[in-house]
PDB file of C-alpha atoms in Angstrom:
ATOM      1  CA  UNK A  10      -9.008 -15.942   0.777  1.00 82.00           C
ATOM      2  CA  UNK A  11      -6.411 -13.891   2.509  1.00 90.00           C
ATOM      3  CA  UNK A  12      -6.629 -11.725   5.427  1.00 95.00           C
ATOM      4  CA  UNK A  13      -4.516  -8.426   5.540  1.00 97.00           C
ATOM      5  CA  UNK A  14      -3.214  -6.743   8.535  1.00 98.00           C
ATOM      6  CA  UNK A  15      -1.377  -3.243   8.272  1.00 98.00           C
ATOM      7  CA  UNK A  16       0.979  -2.013  10.748  1.00 98.00           C
ATOM      8  CA  UNK A  17       3.759   0.825  11.163  1.00 98.00           C
ATOM      9  CA  UNK A  18       1.514   3.887  10.947  1.00 98.00           C
ATOM     10  CA  UNK A  19       2.222   6.714  13.332  1.00 98.00           C
ATOM     11  CA  UNK A  20       3.106  10.587  13.762  1.00 98.00           C
ATOM     12  CA  UNK A  21       5.956  11.768  11.947  1.00 98.00           C
ATOM     13  CA  UNK A  22       7.410  15.431  11.207  1.00 98.00           C
ATOM     14  CA  UNK A  23       7.406  16.638   7.593  1.00 98.00           C
ATOM     15  CA  UNK A  24      10.460  15.380   5.868  1.00 98.00           C
ATOM     16  CA  UNK A  25      10.488  12.152   7.991  1.00 98.00           C
ATOM     17  CA  UNK A  26      10.096   8.551   7.141  1.00 98.00           C
ATOM     18  CA  UNK A  27       7.864   5.466   7.967  1.00 98.00           C
ATOM     19  CA  UNK A  28       7.864   1.933   6.715  1.00 98.00           C
ATOM     20  CA  UNK A  29       4.432   0.294   6.613  1.00 98.00           C
ATOM     21  CA  UNK A  30       3.964  -3.440   6.624  1.00 98.00           C
ATOM     22  CA  UNK A  31       1.054  -5.457   5.575  1.00 98.00           C
ATOM     23  CA  UNK A  32       1.131  -9.141   6.864  1.00 97.00           C
ATOM     24  CA  UNK A  33      -0.799 -11.764   4.972  1.00 96.00           C
ATOM     25  CA  UNK A  34      -2.424 -14.813   6.495  1.00 93.00           C
ATOM     26  CA  UNK A  35      -2.086 -16.967   3.364  1.00 80.00           C
ATOM     27  CA  UNK A  36       0.878 -19.094   2.476  1.00 82.00           C
ATOM     28  CA  UNK A  37      -0.167 -18.560  -1.180  1.00 89.00           C
ATOM     29  CA  UNK A  38       0.760 -14.756  -0.685  1.00 94.00           C
ATOM     30  CA  UNK A  39       2.918 -14.861  -3.676  1.00 95.00           C
ATOM     31  CA  UNK A  40       0.038 -15.601  -5.867  1.00 94.00           C
ATOM     32  CA  UNK A  41      -1.607 -12.152  -5.138  1.00 95.00           C
ATOM     33  CA  UNK A  42      -0.777  -8.678  -6.626  1.00 96.00           C
ATOM     34  CA  UNK A  43      -0.596  -6.235  -4.086  1.00 97.00           C
ATOM     35  CA  UNK A  44      -1.196  -2.599  -3.796  1.00 98.00           C
ATOM     36  CA  UNK A  45      -1.236   0.606  -1.184  1.00 98.00           C
ATOM     37  CA  UNK A  46      -4.110   2.898  -1.220  1.00 98.00           C
ATOM     38  CA  UNK A  47      -4.656   5.918   1.056  1.00 98.00           C
ATOM     39  CA  UNK A  48      -7.701   7.946   2.334  1.00 98.00           C
ATOM     40  CA  UNK A  49      -7.673  11.389   3.580  1.00 97.00           C
ATOM     41  CA  UNK A  50     -10.532  12.692   5.659  1.00 93.00           C
ATOM     42  CA  UNK A  51     -13.357  13.867   3.262  1.00 95.00           C
ATOM     43  CA  UNK A  52     -11.683  12.248   0.286  1.00 97.00           C
ATOM     44  CA  UNK A  53     -12.004   9.233  -1.784  1.00 97.00           C
ATOM     45  CA  UNK A  54      -9.688   6.257  -1.368  1.00 97.00           C
ATOM     46  CA  UNK A  55      -6.596   6.770  -3.742  1.00 98.00           C
ATOM     47  CA  UNK A  56      -4.012   4.661  -5.265  1.00 98.00           C
ATOM     48  CA  UNK A  57      -0.398   4.856  -3.988  1.00 98.00           C
ATOM     49  CA  UNK A  58       1.545   1.896  -5.255  1.00 98.00           C
ATOM     50  CA  UNK A  59       1.290  -1.521  -6.651  1.00 98.00           C
ATOM     51  CA  UNK A  60       3.473  -4.692  -7.157  1.00 98.00           C
ATOM     52  CA  UNK A  61       3.222  -7.680  -9.376  1.00 97.00           C
ATOM     53  CA  UNK A  62       3.291 -11.275  -7.843  1.00 96.00           C
ATOM     54  CA  UNK A  63       6.894 -11.593  -8.097  1.00 96.00           C
ATOM     55  CA  UNK A  64       8.029  -8.035  -7.078  1.00 96.00           C
ATOM     56  CA  UNK A  65       9.815  -7.305 -10.424  1.00 96.00           C
ATOM     57  CA  UNK A  66       7.240  -4.596 -11.711  1.00 97.00           C
ATOM     58  CA  UNK A  67       6.017  -1.467  -9.416  1.00 97.00           C
ATOM     59  CA  UNK A  68       3.783   1.243 -10.172  1.00 97.00           C
ATOM     60  CA  UNK A  69       3.250   4.615  -8.470  1.00 98.00           C
ATOM     61  CA  UNK A  70       1.018   7.714  -8.630  1.00 98.00           C
ATOM     62  CA  UNK A  71       3.135  10.547  -9.638  1.00 98.00           C
ATOM     63  CA  UNK A  72       2.729  12.492  -6.306  1.00 98.00           C
ATOM     64  CA  UNK A  73       4.790   9.676  -4.494  1.00 98.00           C
ATOM     65  CA  UNK A  74       7.453   8.654  -7.217  1.00 98.00           C
ATOM     66  CA  UNK A  75      10.966   9.179  -5.831  1.00 98.00           C
ATOM     67  CA  UNK A  76       9.755   9.132  -2.033  1.00 98.00           C
ATOM     68  CA  UNK A  77       7.814   6.026  -1.502  1.00 98.00           C
ATOM     69  CA  UNK A  78       8.954   2.405  -2.454  1.00 98.00           C
ATOM     70  CA  UNK A  79       6.645  -0.578  -2.407  1.00 98.00           C
ATOM     71  CA  UNK A  80       8.267  -4.149  -1.957  1.00 98.00           C
ATOM     72  CA  UNK A  81       7.320  -7.767  -0.794  1.00 98.00           C
ATOM     73  CA  UNK A  82       8.921 -10.396   0.960  1.00 97.00           C
ATOM     74  CA  UNK A  83       7.071 -13.442  -0.236  1.00 97.00           C
ATOM     75  CA  UNK A  84       8.920 -15.862   1.953  1.00 96.00           C
ATOM     76  CA  UNK A  85       7.606 -13.769   4.974  1.00 96.00           C
ATOM     77  CA  UNK A  86       4.133 -13.114   3.403  1.00 97.00           C
ATOM     78  CA  UNK A  87       4.656  -9.566   3.703  1.00 98.00           C
ATOM     79  CA  UNK A  88       3.912  -6.373   1.808  1.00 98.00           C
ATOM     80  CA  UNK A  89       5.919  -3.001   2.598  1.00 98.00           C
ATOM     81  CA  UNK A  90       5.646   0.577   1.946  1.00 98.00           C
ATOM     82  CA  UNK A  91       8.826   2.692   2.580  1.00 98.00           C
ATOM     83  CA  UNK A  92       7.845   6.247   2.905  1.00 98.00           C
ATOM     84  CA  UNK A  93      10.633   8.896   2.767  1.00 98.00           C
ATOM     85  CA  UNK A  94      10.346  12.930   2.703  1.00 98.00           C
ATOM     86  CA  UNK A  95       6.963  12.766   4.209  1.00 98.00           C
ATOM     87  CA  UNK A  96       4.833  15.765   3.671  1.00 98.00           C
ATOM     88  CA  UNK A  97       1.609  16.858   5.354  1.00 97.00           C
ATOM     89  CA  UNK A  98      -0.243  15.938   2.233  1.00 97.00           C
ATOM     90  CA  UNK A  99       0.477  12.290   2.808  1.00 98.00           C
ATOM     91  CA  UNK A 100      -1.663  12.201   5.987  1.00 98.00           C
ATOM     92  CA  UNK A 101      -4.107   9.678   5.535  1.00 98.00           C
ATOM     93  CA  UNK A 102      -5.381   6.219   6.453  1.00 98.00           C
ATOM     94  CA  UNK A 103      -3.353   3.696   4.512  1.00 98.00           C
ATOM     95  CA  UNK A 104      -4.732   0.225   3.269  1.00 98.00           C
ATOM     96  CA  UNK A 105      -3.044  -2.621   1.806  1.00 98.00           C
ATOM     97  CA  UNK A 106      -5.013  -4.657  -0.868  1.00 98.00           C
ATOM     98  CA  UNK A 107      -4.664  -7.990  -2.678  1.00 96.00           C
ATOM     99  CA  UNK A 108      -5.886  -8.910  -6.018  1.00 94.00           C
ATOM    100  CA  UNK A 109      -6.113 -12.307  -7.675  1.00 93.00           C
ATOM    101  CA  UNK A 110      -5.275 -11.288 -11.117  1.00 88.00           C
ATOM    102  CA  UNK A 111      -5.044  -7.285 -11.260  1.00 91.00           C
ATOM    103  CA  UNK A 112      -2.315  -5.147 -10.596  1.00 90.00           C
ATOM    104  CA  UNK A 113      -2.957  -1.265 -11.231  1.00 93.00           C
ATOM    105  CA  UNK A 114      -4.495   1.783 -10.100  1.00 95.00           C
ATOM    106  CA  UNK A 115      -8.279   0.798  -9.872  1.00 96.00           C
ATOM    107  CA  UNK A 116      -9.223  -0.061  -6.239  1.00 96.00           C
ATOM    108  CA  UNK A 117     -12.505  -1.953  -7.212  1.00 95.00           C
ATOM    109  CA  UNK A 118     -10.415  -4.442  -9.050  1.00 95.00           C
ATOM    110  CA  UNK A 119      -8.805  -5.486  -5.762  1.00 96.00           C
ATOM    111  CA  UNK A 120     -10.368  -8.409  -3.864  1.00 95.00           C
ATOM    112  CA  UNK A 121      -8.808  -8.291  -0.387  1.00 96.00           C
ATOM    113  CA  UNK A 122      -8.370  -5.452   2.001  1.00 97.00           C
ATOM    114  CA  UNK A 123      -6.792  -4.588   5.316  1.00 98.00           C
ATOM    115  CA  UNK A 124      -8.246  -2.437   8.219  1.00 97.00           C
ATOM    116  CA  UNK A 125      -5.926   0.376   7.463  1.00 98.00           C
ATOM    117  CA  UNK A 126      -3.258   2.069   9.531  1.00 98.00           C
ATOM    118  CA  UNK A 127      -3.128   5.975  10.309  1.00 98.00           C
ATOM    119  CA  UNK A 128      -0.279   7.956   9.058  1.00 98.00           C
ATOM    120  CA  UNK A 129      -0.207  11.637  10.194  1.00 98.00           C
ATOM    121  CA  UNK A 130       2.665  14.082   8.900  1.00 98.00           C
ATOM    122  CA  UNK A 131       2.961  17.269  10.887  1.00 97.00           C
ATOM    123  CA  UNK A 132       4.279  20.355   9.557  1.00 94.00           C
TER     124      UNK A 132
END
């Protein structure tokens, strides 16, 4: 079991940057695959990025490729999402998720979720 707490959200102008963090409670953080999802008002929660246990493989939804970077620091039990060149369409609540065996786009395959952090991009 692991608890996840996101931070780093806020209000930013279009073209700006934010870095989200997700702190994990478990010292076994390195045993979990991790992902970021987001949910805009009135829309379903969608996949943003994922990373394997060691951090050597990453995956992104096409709309954020080249702008967002997922990374992890297993020594600090922390997951990150660096978001650059933000657009108003990126406005959403961002959630980190942890998986026991799965790394990919399907949200139902992740076992643990944080409470979310709001990202708002103004035009």
